[in-house]
PDB file of C-alpha atoms in Angstrom:
ATOM      1  CA  GLY X  17     -26.997  97.537-156.950  1.00 54.00           C
ATOM      2  CA  ALA X  18     -25.100  96.528-155.335  1.00 82.00           C
ATOM      3  CA  GLY X  19     -24.826  97.731-151.181  1.00 93.00           C
ATOM      4  CA  VAL X  20     -21.693  99.451-149.765  1.00 96.00           C
ATOM      5  CA  SER X  21     -18.975  97.478-149.615  1.00 97.00           C
ATOM      6  CA  GLN X  22     -15.125  97.235-147.533  1.00 97.00           C
ATOM      7  CA  SER X  23     -12.065  95.288-148.058  1.00 97.00           C
ATOM      8  CA  PRO X  24     -10.731  93.565-145.480  1.00 97.00           C
ATOM      9  CA  SER X  25     -13.677  92.663-144.298  1.00 97.00           C
ATOM     10  CA  ASN X  26     -10.736  91.334-141.009  1.00 97.00           C
ATOM     11  CA  LYS X  27      -7.020  92.781-139.764  1.00 98.00           C
ATOM     12  CA  VAL X  28      -4.881  91.764-137.402  1.00 98.00           C
ATOM     13  CA  THR X  29      -1.425  94.563-137.297  1.00 98.00           C
ATOM     14  CA  GLU X  30       0.593  94.643-134.738  1.00 97.00           C
ATOM     15  CA  LYS X  31       1.441  98.544-132.274  1.00 97.00           C
ATOM     16  CA  GLY X  32       3.429 100.434-134.587  1.00 97.00           C
ATOM     17  CA  LYS X  33       2.184  99.185-138.650  1.00 98.00           C
ATOM     18  CA  ASP X  34       0.505 101.695-141.035  1.00 98.00           C
ATOM     19  CA  VAL X  35      -3.078 100.371-142.102  1.00 98.00           C
ATOM     20  CA  GLU X  36      -5.666 100.987-145.218  1.00 98.00           C
ATOM     21  CA  LEU X  37      -8.862 100.318-145.139  1.00 98.00           C
ATOM     22  CA  ARG X  38     -11.469 100.460-148.277  1.00 98.00           C
ATOM     23  CA  CYS X  39     -15.063 101.271-149.063  1.00 98.00           C
ATOM     24  CA  ASP X  40     -16.285 100.977-151.446  1.00 97.00           C
ATOM     25  CA  PRO X  41     -20.163 103.241-151.736  1.00 96.00           C
ATOM     26  CA  ILE X  42     -23.245 103.056-153.580  1.00 95.00           C
ATOM     27  CA  SER X  43     -22.833 104.161-157.498  1.00 93.00           C
ATOM     28  CA  GLY X  44     -24.091 107.734-157.903  1.00 91.00           C
ATOM     29  CA  HIS X  45     -24.570 107.970-153.107  1.00 92.00           C
ATOM     30  CA  THR X  46     -21.821 111.359-153.531  1.00 91.00           C
ATOM     31  CA  ALA X  47     -21.689 111.784-149.468  1.00 92.00           C
ATOM     32  CA  LEU X  48     -19.827 109.529-147.585  1.00 95.00           C
ATOM     33  CA  TYR X  49     -19.017 108.497-144.037  1.00 96.00           C
ATOM     34  CA  TRP X  50     -16.425 106.733-141.939  1.00 98.00           C
ATOM     35  CA  TYR X  51     -18.003 105.423-138.114  1.00 98.00           C
ATOM     36  CA  ARG X  52     -15.791 103.818-135.642  1.00 97.00           C
ATOM     37  CA  GLN X  53     -17.416 101.520-133.497  1.00 95.00           C
ATOM     38  CA  ARG X  54     -15.367  99.522-130.814  1.00 93.00           C
ATOM     39  CA  LEU X  55     -16.922  96.181-129.310  1.00 88.00           C
ATOM     40  CA  GLY X  56     -19.880  96.781-127.297  1.00 84.00           C
ATOM     41  CA  GLN X  57     -21.264 100.630-128.042  1.00 86.00           C
ATOM     42  CA  GLY X  58     -22.439 102.905-130.486  1.00 89.00           C
ATOM     43  CA  LEU X  59     -20.711 104.368-133.784  1.00 95.00           C
ATOM     44  CA  GLU X  60     -18.803 107.272-134.024  1.00 96.00           C
ATOM     45  CA  PHE X  61     -18.351 109.666-136.036  1.00 95.00           C
ATOM     46  CA  LEU X  62     -14.493 109.770-137.855  1.00 97.00           C
ATOM     47  CA  ILE X  63     -14.760 111.402-140.812  1.00 96.00           C
ATOM     48  CA  TYR X  64     -17.712 112.646-143.442  1.00 93.00           C
ATOM     49  CA  PHE X  65     -16.391 113.964-147.722  1.00 93.00           C
ATOM     50  CA  GLN X  66     -19.109 115.435-149.921  1.00 91.00           C
ATOM     51  CA  GLY X  67     -17.489 114.382-153.686  1.00 91.00           C
ATOM     52  CA  ASN X  68     -13.638 114.281-152.771  1.00 92.00           C
ATOM     53  CA  SER X  69     -13.989 117.088-150.324  1.00 92.00           C
ATOM     54  CA  ALA X  70     -13.678 116.764-146.624  1.00 90.00           C
ATOM     55  CA  PRO X  71     -15.823 119.538-144.864  1.00 87.00           C
ATOM     56  CA  ASP X  72     -15.881 117.678-141.362  1.00 89.00           C
ATOM     57  CA  LYS X  73     -12.956 116.175-140.033  1.00 92.00           C
ATOM     58  CA  SER X  74     -14.093 116.817-136.833  1.00 91.00           C
ATOM     59  CA  GLY X  75     -14.388 112.848-135.510  1.00 94.00           C
ATOM     60  CA  LEU X  76     -10.882 111.509-136.714  1.00 96.00           C
ATOM     61  CA  PRO X  77      -8.673 110.757-132.772  1.00 94.00           C
ATOM     62  CA  SER X  78      -5.401 111.679-133.543  1.00 94.00           C
ATOM     63  CA  ASP X  79      -3.418 113.025-136.828  1.00 95.00           C
ATOM     64  CA  ARG X  80      -2.369 109.287-137.137  1.00 97.00           C
ATOM     65  CA  PHE X  81      -5.484 109.332-138.521  1.00 98.00           C
ATOM     66  CA  SER X  82      -6.323 110.129-142.114  1.00 97.00           C
ATOM     67  CA  ALA X  83      -9.042 109.442-144.813  1.00 97.00           C
ATOM     68  CA  GLU X  84      -8.745 110.529-148.683  1.00 96.00           C
ATOM     69  CA  ARG X  85     -11.549 110.220-151.451  1.00 96.00           C
ATOM     70  CA  THR X  86     -10.593 109.923-155.452  1.00 92.00           C
ATOM     71  CA  GLY X  87     -13.308 109.867-157.896  1.00 88.00           C
ATOM     72  CA  GLU X  88     -16.058 110.531-156.029  1.00 86.00           C
ATOM     73  CA  SER X  89     -16.531 107.317-155.727  1.00 93.00           C
ATOM     74  CA  VAL X  90     -13.946 104.602-153.454  1.00 96.00           C
ATOM     75  CA  SER X  91     -12.009 106.468-150.113  1.00 98.00           C
ATOM     76  CA  THR X  92      -9.434 104.948-147.732  1.00 98.00           C
ATOM     77  CA  LEU X  93      -8.949 105.649-144.482  1.00 98.00           C
ATOM     78  CA  THR X  94      -5.311 104.987-142.699  1.00 98.00           C
ATOM     79  CA  ILE X  95      -4.403 104.467-139.611  1.00 98.00           C
ATOM     80  CA  GLN X  96      -1.060 105.255-138.932  1.00 98.00           C
ATOM     81  CA  ARG X  97       1.641 103.616-135.860  1.00 98.00           C
ATOM     82  CA  THR X  98      -1.557 101.872-135.090  1.00 98.00           C
ATOM     83  CA  GLN X  99      -2.276 101.885-130.723  1.00 97.00           C
ATOM     84  CA  GLN X 100      -4.384  98.912-129.988  1.00 97.00           C
ATOM     85  CA  GLU X 101      -6.747 101.074-128.512  1.00 96.00           C
ATOM     86  CA  ASP X 102      -7.320 101.548-132.467  1.00 97.00           C
ATOM     87  CA  SER X 103      -8.619  98.169-132.029  1.00 97.00           C
ATOM     88  CA  ALA X 104     -12.845  98.354-133.658  1.00 97.00           C
ATOM     89  CA  VAL X 105     -14.870  97.134-136.241  1.00 97.00           C
ATOM     90  CA  TYR X 106     -15.057 100.895-138.706  1.00 98.00           C
ATOM     91  CA  LEU X 107     -17.519 101.779-140.840  1.00 98.00           C
ATOM     92  CA  CYS X 108     -18.337 103.294-143.989  1.00 97.00           C
ATOM     93  CA  ALA X 109     -21.008 104.600-144.715  1.00 96.00           C
ATOM     94  CA  SER X 110     -22.897 106.342-147.594  1.00 94.00           C
ATOM     95  CA  SER X 111     -26.039 108.176-149.047  1.00 91.00           C
ATOM     96  CA  LEU X 112     -26.718 109.813-151.888  1.00 87.00           C
ATOM     97  CA  GLY X 113     -26.316 114.386-151.067  1.00 79.00           C
ATOM     98  CA  GLU X 114     -27.565 115.886-147.530  1.00 70.00           C
ATOM     99  CA  ARG X 115     -30.283 117.605-148.538  1.00 72.00           C
ATOM    100  CA  GLU X 116     -33.756 116.153-147.003  1.00 70.00           C
ATOM    101  CA  GLY X 117     -34.969 112.908-148.464  1.00 71.00           C
ATOM    102  CA  LEU X 118     -30.865 112.437-149.930  1.00 77.00           C
ATOM    103  CA  GLU X 119     -29.504 112.059-145.887  1.00 81.00           C
ATOM    104  CA  THR X 120     -30.797 108.433-145.728  1.00 88.00           C
ATOM    105  CA  GLN X 121     -26.724 106.489-145.037  1.00 92.00           C
ATOM    106  CA  TYR X 122     -26.298 102.938-146.127  1.00 94.00           C
ATOM    107  CA  PHE X 123     -23.449 101.257-143.785  1.00 96.00           C
ATOM    108  CA  GLY X 124     -21.079  98.406-145.264  1.00 97.00           C
ATOM    109  CA  PRO X 125     -20.449  96.135-143.276  1.00 96.00           C
ATOM    110  CA  GLY X 126     -17.646  97.098-141.565  1.00 97.00           C
ATOM    111  CA  THR X 127     -13.564  96.393-141.634  1.00 98.00           C
ATOM    112  CA  ARG X 128     -12.728  94.876-137.767  1.00 97.00           C
ATOM    113  CA  LEU X 129      -9.080  96.015-136.855  1.00 98.00           C
ATOM    114  CA  LEU X 130      -7.227  93.913-134.328  1.00 98.00           C
ATOM    115  CA  VAL X 131      -3.937  95.918-133.066  1.00 98.00           C
ATOM    116  CA  LEU X 132      -1.748  93.314-131.405  1.00 97.00           C
TER     117      LEU X 132
ATOM    118  CA  GLY W  17     -22.378 119.433-129.688  1.00 83.00           C
ATOM    119  CA  GLU W  18     -25.375 116.514-130.126  1.00 88.00           C
ATOM    120  CA  ASN W  19     -25.540 114.186-127.222  1.00 93.00           C
ATOM    121  CA  VAL W  20     -28.053 110.952-127.463  1.00 96.00           C
ATOM    122  CA  GLU W  21     -29.052 109.053-124.848  1.00 97.00           C
ATOM    123  CA  GLN W  22     -30.774 105.485-125.009  1.00 97.00           C
ATOM    124  CA  HIS W  23     -32.752 103.051-122.856  1.00 97.00           C
ATOM    125  CA  PRO W  24     -32.525 100.827-121.990  1.00 97.00           C
ATOM    126  CA  SER W  25     -29.159  98.919-122.091  1.00 97.00           C
ATOM    127  CA  THR W  26     -31.001  95.511-122.814  1.00 98.00           C
ATOM    128  CA  LEU W  27     -34.482  94.003-122.942  1.00 98.00           C
ATOM    129  CA  SER W  28     -35.989  90.450-123.231  1.00 98.00           C
ATOM    130  CA  VAL W  29     -39.507  90.073-124.433  1.00 98.00           C
ATOM    131  CA  GLN W  30     -41.723  87.199-125.271  1.00 98.00           C
ATOM    132  CA  GLU W  31     -42.197  86.954-128.707  1.00 97.00           C
ATOM    133  CA  GLY W  32     -45.366  87.949-129.534  1.00 97.00           C
ATOM    134  CA  ASP W  33     -45.326  90.770-127.146  1.00 97.00           C
ATOM    135  CA  SER W  34     -44.212  94.489-127.948  1.00 98.00           C
ATOM    136  CA  ALA W  35     -40.224  95.627-127.464  1.00 98.00           C
ATOM    137  CA  VAL W  36     -40.476 100.164-126.936  1.00 98.00           C
ATOM    138  CA  ILE W  37     -36.798 101.647-127.080  1.00 98.00           C
ATOM    139  CA  LYS W  38     -36.473 105.275-125.779  1.00 98.00           C
ATOM    140  CA  CYS W  39     -33.694 107.867-127.133  1.00 98.00           C
ATOM    141  CA  THR W  40     -33.745 111.940-125.855  1.00 98.00           C
ATOM    142  CA  TYR W  41     -31.172 113.964-127.599  1.00 97.00           C
ATOM    143  CA  SER W  42     -30.217 117.692-126.612  1.00 95.00           C
ATOM    144  CA  ASP W  43     -30.170 119.206-129.337  1.00 92.00           C
ATOM    145  CA  SER W  44     -32.951 121.270-130.317  1.00 91.00           C
ATOM    146  CA  ALA W  45     -31.326 121.925-133.981  1.00 90.00           C
ATOM    147  CA  SER W  46     -31.848 117.961-134.440  1.00 92.00           C
ATOM    148  CA  ASN W  47     -34.138 117.202-137.987  1.00 91.00           C
ATOM    149  CA  TYR W  48     -33.437 113.357-138.676  1.00 91.00           C
ATOM    150  CA  PHE W  49     -34.312 110.538-136.506  1.00 95.00           C
ATOM    151  CA  PRO W  50     -33.143 107.302-137.877  1.00 95.00           C
ATOM    152  CA  TRP W  51     -33.326 103.693-136.528  1.00 98.00           C
ATOM    153  CA  TYR W  52     -30.403 100.530-137.057  1.00 98.00           C
ATOM    154  CA  LYS W  53     -30.615  97.394-136.550  1.00 98.00           C
ATOM    155  CA  GLN W  54     -27.760  95.439-136.300  1.00 95.00           C
ATOM    156  CA  GLU W  55     -26.712  91.517-136.449  1.00 95.00           C
ATOM    157  CA  LEU W  56     -23.501  90.243-134.847  1.00 91.00           C
ATOM    158  CA  GLY W  57     -20.688  90.261-137.097  1.00 88.00           C
ATOM    159  CA  LYS W  58     -23.143  92.690-139.784  1.00 91.00           C
ATOM    160  CA  GLY W  59     -23.106  96.714-140.353  1.00 93.00           C
ATOM    161  CA  PRO W  60     -25.691  98.365-139.008  1.00 95.00           C
ATOM    162  CA  GLN W  61     -29.204  98.027-141.488  1.00 96.00           C
ATOM    163  CA  LEU W  62     -32.035 100.603-141.593  1.00 95.00           C
ATOM    164  CA  ILE W  63     -35.046  99.880-139.869  1.00 97.00           C
ATOM    165  CA  ILE W  64     -37.301 103.368-139.741  1.00 96.00           C
ATOM    166  CA  ASP W  65     -36.161 107.138-140.235  1.00 94.00           C
ATOM    167  CA  ILE W  66     -38.694 109.324-138.415  1.00 93.00           C
ATOM    168  CA  ARG W  67     -37.993 114.031-140.088  1.00 89.00           C
ATOM    169  CA  SER W  68     -38.997 116.776-137.057  1.00 85.00           C
ATOM    170  CA  ASN W  69     -41.984 117.397-139.257  1.00 83.00           C
ATOM    171  CA  VAL W  70     -43.342 113.298-138.462  1.00 83.00           C
ATOM    172  CA  GLY W  71     -45.337 112.991-135.227  1.00 90.00           C
ATOM    173  CA  GLU W  72     -45.516 109.386-135.904  1.00 94.00           C
ATOM    174  CA  LYS W  73     -44.774 107.410-138.728  1.00 94.00           C
ATOM    175  CA  LYS W  74     -45.077 103.568-139.431  1.00 96.00           C
ATOM    176  CA  ASP W  75     -43.935 100.620-141.189  1.00 94.00           C
ATOM    177  CA  GLN W  76     -46.225  97.323-141.133  1.00 96.00           C
ATOM    178  CA  ARG W  77     -45.074  95.930-137.447  1.00 97.00           C
ATOM    179  CA  ILE W  78     -42.409  98.907-136.375  1.00 98.00           C
ATOM    180  CA  ALA W  79     -43.630 102.700-135.271  1.00 97.00           C
ATOM    181  CA  VAL W  80     -41.500 105.178-135.112  1.00 97.00           C
ATOM    182  CA  THR W  81     -43.153 108.762-132.150  1.00 97.00           C
ATOM    183  CA  LEU W  82     -41.578 111.517-132.082  1.00 96.00           C
ATOM    184  CA  ASN W  83     -42.377 114.521-129.717  1.00 95.00           C
ATOM    185  CA  LYS W  84     -39.541 117.681-129.985  1.00 93.00           C
ATOM    186  CA  THR W  85     -41.112 119.187-127.591  1.00 93.00           C
ATOM    187  CA  ALA W  86     -39.551 116.897-124.946  1.00 94.00           C
ATOM    188  CA  LYS W  87     -37.304 116.579-127.413  1.00 95.00           C
ATOM    189  CA  HIS W  88     -37.044 112.336-127.327  1.00 95.00           C
ATOM    190  CA  PHE W  89     -38.279 109.366-130.150  1.00 97.00           C
ATOM    191  CA  SER W  90     -38.994 106.076-129.193  1.00 98.00           C
ATOM    192  CA  LEU W  91     -39.234 102.530-130.958  1.00 98.00           C
ATOM    193  CA  HIS W  92     -42.081 100.623-131.500  1.00 98.00           C
ATOM    194  CA  ILE W  93     -42.159  96.751-132.856  1.00 98.00           C
ATOM    195  CA  THR W  94     -45.362  94.851-131.852  1.00 97.00           C
ATOM    196  CA  GLU W  95     -45.987  90.786-132.144  1.00 97.00           C
ATOM    197  CA  THR W  96     -42.022  90.506-132.308  1.00 98.00           C
ATOM    198  CA  GLN W  97     -40.507  87.289-133.567  1.00 97.00           C
ATOM    199  CA  PRO W  98     -36.940  86.039-132.851  1.00 96.00           C
ATOM    200  CA  GLU W  99     -35.459  87.320-135.360  1.00 96.00           C
ATOM    201  CA  ASP W 100     -36.349  90.526-133.773  1.00 98.00           C
ATOM    202  CA  SER W 101     -32.895  89.703-131.785  1.00 98.00           C
ATOM    203  CA  ALA W 102     -30.401  91.985-132.611  1.00 97.00           C
ATOM    204  CA  VAL W 103     -28.673  95.432-131.567  1.00 96.00           C
ATOM    205  CA  TYR W 104     -31.178  98.538-131.866  1.00 98.00           C
ATOM    206  CA  PHE W 105     -29.460 102.343-132.025  1.00 97.00           C
ATOM    207  CA  CYS W 106     -31.165 105.233-132.343  1.00 97.00           C
ATOM    208  CA  ALA W 107     -29.473 107.982-133.836  1.00 96.00           C
ATOM    209  CA  ALA W 108     -30.220 111.640-134.848  1.00 95.00           C
ATOM    210  CA  SER W 109     -28.629 114.078-137.440  1.00 91.00           C
ATOM    211  CA  LYS W 110     -29.243 118.192-138.071  1.00 85.00           C
ATOM    212  CA  GLY W 111     -29.777 118.034-141.982  1.00 70.00           C
ATOM    213  CA  SER W 112     -27.086 120.121-142.343  1.00 60.00           C
ATOM    214  CA  TRP W 113     -22.602 119.710-141.306  1.00 54.00           C
ATOM    215  CA  GLY W 114     -22.747 116.086-144.237  1.00 63.00           C
ATOM    216  CA  ASN W 115     -25.735 114.611-141.675  1.00 75.00           C
ATOM    217  CA  LYS W 116     -23.630 113.050-139.572  1.00 89.00           C
ATOM    218  CA  LEU W 117     -25.389 110.709-137.524  1.00 93.00           C
ATOM    219  CA  VAL W 118     -24.898 110.200-132.901  1.00 94.00           C
ATOM    220  CA  PHE W 119     -26.071 107.387-132.238  1.00 96.00           C
ATOM    221  CA  GLY W 120     -27.387 106.607-128.771  1.00 96.00           C
ATOM    222  CA  ALA W 121     -25.391 103.514-127.297  1.00 95.00           C
ATOM    223  CA  GLY W 122     -27.802 100.210-128.423  1.00 96.00           C
ATOM    224  CA  THR W 123     -30.204  98.783-126.595  1.00 97.00           C
ATOM    225  CA  ILE W 124     -29.689  94.663-127.057  1.00 97.00           C
ATOM    226  CA  LEU W 125     -33.429  92.908-127.601  1.00 98.00           C
ATOM    227  CA  ARG W 126     -34.014  89.811-126.663  1.00 98.00           C
ATOM    228  CA  VAL W 127     -36.897  88.000-128.055  1.00 98.00           C
ATOM    229  CA  LYS W 128     -36.985  84.073-126.213  1.00 96.00           C
ATOM    230  CA  SER W 129     -39.094  82.069-127.837  1.00 92.00           C
TER     231      SER W 129
END
């Protein structure tokens, strides 16, 4: 079946504008994750959803960042009043669940955000 | 919290040679260790993973070893090919609290033909 999809693939915005990034996980995957990857660096965890609940938001860098998930499917990551340091690739991953054997995370292609 | 260190940051090998990438982790509660390959402009792709109840796992030319006592794990690629050139990331998770992955900084692997 289809993998994780993300849209848009690229987004250029002006400083101070709000942006919304979308993630469509693999069908049937109950767990969904957002990560951020700055240029030339590893991935940083942002937030995790189990179903429509977010038990772990510990990686969100500021209150300008928020995310929601609906229908145990699509998730959106919103960045308000974007700053230049928000420029990065935002990656979404999903997994069947969180128990042993179900935890493998499959990543989407990412959204490349550039804040001018 | 968990911290994962990865070495080397860059690795150049001749086609056909082996490549080894090493990672150490700090949290002894971590029990799941995946390796991802990332090609330019793409998302990370899982290539192999290992759980803490296993010391070694192999899949064709790729193998991973885990030393729980020393808290380190390694990726071994044998008979490297030009298409193995990419950035490789190790990661660790506790298998609880949503299994968030803590990633190493990545290794740029170049296979010269």
